[in-house]
Amino acid sequence: MSKQGTLITVNGKSYGRVVDARLTLADFLRHEINLTGTHLGCEHGVCGACTVLVDGRSVRSCLMFAVQANGCEVTTVEGLAPDGKLSVLQQAFIDNHGLQCGFCTPGMLITLTELLREKPQPSEQDVREAITGNLCRCTGYAGIVKAALDAAQRLRNGAGKAGAR
Amino acid sequence: MKPATFDYHAPRQLKEAIELLAKLPNAKILAGGQSLVPMMNFRYVIVDHLIDLGGLDELRGITLGNGLLRIGAMTRQRDLEVSPEIAKHCPLMSEALRHVGHRQTRNRGTIGGSLAHADPAAELPAVCAAYDATVHAVSVRGIRQIPFREFAAGFMATALKSDEMIAAVDVPIWRLGHGHGFHEFARRQGDFAITGAAALLDVGVDNVVRRATLTLFGVTASPLRVEAAESRLVGQPLDAGAIRAAAAAAWLIEPISDIHAGGEYRRHLAQVLSSRALNDAARRAGVTA
Amino acid sequence: MGVKHFGARVTRLEDPALLAGRGRFVDDVKLHGVLHACFVRSPHAHAKLRGCDSRAALVIPGVHAVLTAEDLPELMRDQPLPLLLPNPSLTAARTQHALARDEVTYVGQAVAVVIADTRYIAEDAAAALIVQYDVLQATSDCRAAAEHGAPRAHSDLDSNVASTFRLAYGDTDSAFADATHVFTEAFWQHRGGGMAIETRAVLAHHDPVSDLLTVWSGTQTPHIGRRVLADLLGRDLQSIRMIAPDVGGGFGPKAIFYPEEAVIPAAALKLGRPVKWIEDRREHFLCATQERDQHWEVAIAVDAEGKILGLRGRMLHDTGAFVPWGIVMPYIAASTVPGPYVVPAYQFDTVVVLTNKVPTTPVRGAGRPQAVFAMERLMDRVARELNIDRAEVRRRNFIQPDQMPYKVGLTFRDGKPLIYDSGDYPGVQEKALGLAEYEDFRERQKAAIEQGRFIGIGLANYVEGTGLGPFEGVTVRMLPSGKVAVATGATNQGQGTRTTLSQIIAEQVGCRLEDIVMTLGDTAAISQGVGSFASRQAVNAGSSALIAGQSVRKQLIALAARTLGVNEIDIELEDGMAMSRRGNKPSVSFGDLARLAQGIPGVSLPAGQAAGIEHTAYYTPSQAAYCSGTHVAEVQVDAMTGGVKVLRYTVAHDAGRVINPLIVDGQVQGGVAHGIGNALLEWMRYDANAQPLTTSFADYMLPMATDVPTCAIAHVETVNPLNPLGVKGAGEGGTIPAPAAIVAAIEDALSPFGVHFAETPLTPERIVAAMRAAGAYERLFPA
């Protein structure tokens, strides 16, 4: 039973694979189904670059085995802009310089997508606390915080969905 | 940092899970995985079998009755954090949860996993110690109820036998209107506490303390009830002097030293945080000390 | 000229792909048949290698090879990696071998590599490998290591001292003899890392048909990497292509050439299959280079008014087990001390000490944070002792704008005299103080104390040599499609280099930003290159982009005028079209001009027409570009727990002309975050046996979003007269003075208790210990 049949729905599409039980969800996404937008920065659950939504909740995909996601719905960064048009949050990241190297960005977007869905009117402190589980070494966070608050404002003004499915 | 190979088991019923646990050699329970999986990725932990409790819906949920909250072992920390029952009847736990890891780890982490992992600096074991919670341990041999002070058996160690797992934890609820205080010092948001203090106070209309608990964590191998502080409070009128005397009892502990902090600093923090936690508890119990 | 891009807040061209999950980092490059590597690393800080038994590893299904030093190509086996920055003062110019041969000298040093079908299997096999060591005594603390008779970091060396050098000018003896006051301080800044969120990564593929070896590496310096690799493999430069694709942060440690960048290509050649290695975070803690560990003893001589008469001191630099980049950081540190101040006499001795720790090479700031910490803490000391406001004591000592260019009297690391090209140090400080409401602070502090809160303010100034040579190149080429192809040896780890170079080129050429197709960090795209470090790309690559863009503009105008039959002066370039202002405004597209410039087979080109419309420029700066700045930190200290919160952070920064304020602000803000990490959190710790103790993100703490305030940033633009853009570097200034400003602010917050600090990171535990030693708690809570 070190190998398991696993069926995971990722960004609305079903993927059935027989995988090693020890394969992390992150490696499944990156290397089994080639969705390389989800990044690995520490593999011990601190940096948050690998954050994805599993059944709508943000989780570390380096701390889940793919077999645990059997039957689950997973959303990755690729699923935030399925038709190629960037979400309101993604556009706000451009406008507010919310990224530099872009490596932590997918995890940031996923976490903030969850936050904005749960709390459409977050305070700056809410945003900062929400992303304490996502490390960024480039930006000093200012642009990310500004982008999240800007996106929340635009969404409240009816600019569409945050990008979460 | 990839884990070593293992066999994966995903029981659908508790019975199946405990049978697997009884049968399989070198097996470990996978609850939320937020502490276990990092250790597996580092290969600090190598198991032959992993029994995933994720499919056991019967271990999830919060029920209120008989003067206690029964919390299923697989209840996620995030669900506890947003639970109105917990907020109402066990406000100390609600407050403590805000310090537990980060949004993403709370979405996965479970109360059972937290208690079984028994990190000395973790918040949920401290809350269980503060409330004198009871752990329900199950195995093919039956159910065993373990008072939390016996359950916490030492540094990252519990009273669970190798074939036992946690099914639930009972938290006795205090009278509505009791006061709680929770203060921890961590280097950053969500880090394990260097030292923390949790206080519960039940104060009568005469301003006399009827019940009191003061629990320190991060200072010794497992959460520490400061009984000297509690006995200095119970039966006494609650005022600034009483709180000062109780917090001073924290000075008597013998804290651990490690890479995060020396024992002297922890002792200092224990006293400071005890004082803050007790003051918050007093204020919430309606007393301005 | 068309749209004005230079100086505009242009949003970044890099962003859309990265935001959609379409970035391409090394681990995102998928090659058929790729194998995965895991390195076997020394668990000992110092040991003799006795042998390696790989039998158990090789029988694991999916394992293809286990390579040790003996299995490497001859040159790579026998020669250590090259010393890239030699210096005559280096008496022990040690660099490591690609795989250790006889002796290992730090925990994490690569001993062997396992190649397998997956990384999972490679790690299984690495665990099954049996390496025999004879453990030797290790040397950990550089102060002890510098002593005679200390355990040696390398058993064949007589001493751990790798280099000693003195930087001096003026008569310090007289200055100190004549001084009204002399103040002495000792400082220590601990080790930290770059800690890019993307770890290092190497992928190598050899194509036997073309004999081309392609190496993707998460490096800041692919051209240098290719050169080193060619030497180690004995291959012709043209037979290797090194590509730095998207790179998830650099911060210095990715600038050097690492053993893995040699071994992985060698393995790919040997096995005839592509081989990939992705560093994991534990390896990053063990093997990626670090920096900062320096012990300082400094003395300042001042007159009765606090004017500096002289400065002298000595410093020990813990270089770790090797010196891959020579003595760059201690040298920069020693030459950065005088900073923005008139220091009439200066003498500074540096001792570079080998220890059994991972080697040090530049990390964002490269020696400057230590120097600025020393100088600025001394200035605070002078202010305190003489009872002068801290800003005022600095004012009294500033080099004035009319003294520019200012000759310090030293030689900088670029080999040129240390001459500040331009700057307005008093003006920058005033700007920062104004923005930080420094003058009102004492009232804020008083109000806070009344509420039981301890807040403090601190400031720090710096001058930073940036934009180091030797050169960087840019090619601009018109394509028949109308697009503009740009190639550069500059690399991008998040600095927005694609955007800023595009701004410069688009403005010159008259094309749209989105019509520029740029290749960065690819040795196949441009013949010469250096890479990113020392905040050098705006100066070097930016100037080359300007020069190449100007040339292409001229070529476009000349050909358009000839084609349209009008005068060159009447041609306007805009949105990819050349048109005449006169008559019926005839026009021709850039694409058509590119086609015309390629001529007709067999037909002679018109006189004056070169082949194609393109230009390659290699700008070579005459010396470093000196940027400057003032930081003001405002903190709140929990006097009881020692917890520190940075409440407000203000930066006034002079990076010369700003190409893109959005990007420069981002660089400053990110640099400050790194500086907050250095000041309060980040500490790479080792025990007495040089075993690393902080090898996870739980133990080595990076700043989180709740630790870093949004900075108030002001730009002061004094034009650099030495390069055509007038720019200076901006990548590291955010980090450099932050520890000095923050520690000063903490001291100020706790000034009622008279506690002082001379180390970073300054931990809460240290603060409480100092408070206790000062009897602060007895004063706060009298019995």
PDB file of C-alpha atoms in Angstrom, chain A residues 1-2 4 21-22 27 40 42-44 51 57-60 62-65 67-68 111 114-115 118 129-130 132-134, chain B residues 1-9 30 33-34 37-38 40-43 50 52 76 78-79 102-105 107-108 189:
ATOM      1  CA  MET A   1       0.000   0.000   0.000  1.00  0.00           C
ATOM      2  CA  SER A   2       2.901   2.297  -0.593  1.00  0.00           C
ATOM      3  CA  GLN A   4      -2.434   4.321  -4.047  1.00  0.00           C
ATOM      4  CA  ALA A  21       1.836   7.342  -0.686  1.00  0.00           C
ATOM      5  CA  ARG A  22       4.765   9.547   0.274  1.00  0.00           C
ATOM      6  CA  ASP A  27       5.014  17.377  -5.820  1.00  0.00           C
ATOM      7  CA  LEU A  40       8.249  24.797  -2.734  1.00  0.00           C
ATOM      8  CA  CYS A  42      10.993  25.104   2.616  1.00  0.00           C
ATOM      9  CA  GLU A  43       9.159  21.763   2.646  1.00  0.00           C
ATOM     10  CA  HIS A  44       8.615  22.108   6.360  1.00  0.00           C
ATOM     11  CA  THR A  51      -0.196  27.185  -0.287  1.00  0.00           C
ATOM     12  CA  ARG A  57      -9.391  26.102   2.637  1.00  0.00           C
ATOM     13  CA  SER A  58      -5.805  27.289   2.401  1.00  0.00           C
ATOM     14  CA  VAL A  59      -3.308  24.561   3.251  1.00  0.00           C
ATOM     15  CA  ARG A  60       0.384  23.853   2.918  1.00  0.00           C
ATOM     16  CA  CYS A  62       4.132  20.346   1.299  1.00  0.00           C
ATOM     17  CA  LEU A  63       2.491  19.058   4.490  1.00  0.00           C
ATOM     18  CA  MET A  64      -0.190  16.987   2.790  1.00  0.00           C
ATOM     19  CA  PHE A  65       0.308  13.785   0.931  1.00  0.00           C
ATOM     20  CA  VAL A  67      -3.298  10.498  -1.207  1.00  0.00           C
ATOM     21  CA  GLN A  68      -4.866  12.606   1.535  1.00  0.00           C
ATOM     22  CA  THR A 111      -4.034  32.855   1.134  1.00  0.00           C
ATOM     23  CA  GLU A 114      -9.329  32.865   1.099  1.00  0.00           C
ATOM     24  CA  LEU A 115      -9.106  35.940   3.322  1.00  0.00           C
ATOM     25  CA  GLU A 118     -14.077  35.240   4.375  1.00  0.00           C
ATOM     26  CA  GLU A 129      -1.914  38.496  10.141  1.00  0.00           C
ATOM     27  CA  ALA A 130      -3.405  36.439   7.339  1.00  0.00           C
ATOM     28  CA  THR A 132       2.150  35.641   8.466  1.00  0.00           C
ATOM     29  CA  GLY A 133       2.126  32.101   7.147  1.00  0.00           C
ATOM     30  CA  ASN A 134       3.645  33.290   3.878  1.00  0.00           C
TER      31      ASN A 134
ATOM     32  CA  MET B   1      13.611  16.901   2.155  1.00  0.00           C
ATOM     33  CA  LYS B   2      11.343  14.132   0.935  1.00  0.00           C
ATOM     34  CA  PRO B   3       9.838  11.660   3.392  1.00  0.00           C
ATOM     35  CA  ALA B   4      10.899   8.015   3.504  1.00  0.00           C
ATOM     36  CA  THR B   5       8.510   5.486   2.088  1.00  0.00           C
ATOM     37  CA  PHE B   6       5.556   4.168   4.100  1.00  0.00           C
ATOM     38  CA  ASP B   7       2.287   2.314   3.675  1.00  0.00           C
ATOM     39  CA  TYR B   8      -0.781   4.490   3.824  1.00  0.00           C
ATOM     40  CA  HIS B   9      -4.043   3.506   5.446  1.00  0.00           C
ATOM     41  CA  LEU B  30      -1.796  11.086  10.834  1.00  0.00           C
ATOM     42  CA  GLY B  33      -0.041  16.454   9.900  1.00  0.00           C
ATOM     43  CA  GLN B  34       1.197  19.962  10.612  1.00  0.00           C
ATOM     44  CA  VAL B  37       4.794  15.780   8.187  1.00  0.00           C
ATOM     45  CA  PRO B  38       7.596  18.354   8.606  1.00  0.00           C
ATOM     46  CA  MET B  40       8.824  13.177   8.112  1.00  0.00           C
ATOM     47  CA  ASN B  41      10.108  15.529   5.413  1.00  0.00           C
ATOM     48  CA  PHE B  42      13.267  16.086   7.466  1.00  0.00           C
ATOM     49  CA  ARG B  43      13.321  12.284   7.991  1.00  0.00           C
ATOM     50  CA  LEU B  50       0.665   5.905   8.417  1.00  0.00           C
ATOM     51  CA  ASP B  52      -4.810   8.777   8.274  1.00  0.00           C
ATOM     52  CA  ARG B  76      -9.654  21.290  13.089  1.00  0.00           C
ATOM     53  CA  ARG B  78      -9.731  26.586  12.574  1.00  0.00           C
ATOM     54  CA  ASP B  79     -13.170  25.152  13.377  1.00  0.00           C
ATOM     55  CA  HIS B 102      -0.958  30.322  10.901  1.00  0.00           C
ATOM     56  CA  ARG B 103      -4.209  30.271   8.995  1.00  0.00           C
ATOM     57  CA  GLN B 104      -3.024  27.454   6.738  1.00  0.00           C
ATOM     58  CA  THR B 105      -1.816  25.240   9.576  1.00  0.00           C
ATOM     59  CA  ASN B 107      -7.013  24.807   8.607  1.00  0.00           C
ATOM     60  CA  ARG B 108      -5.409  21.368   8.867  1.00  0.00           C
ATOM     61  CA  GLN B 189       3.161  35.969  15.180  1.00  0.00           C
TER      62      GLN B 189
END
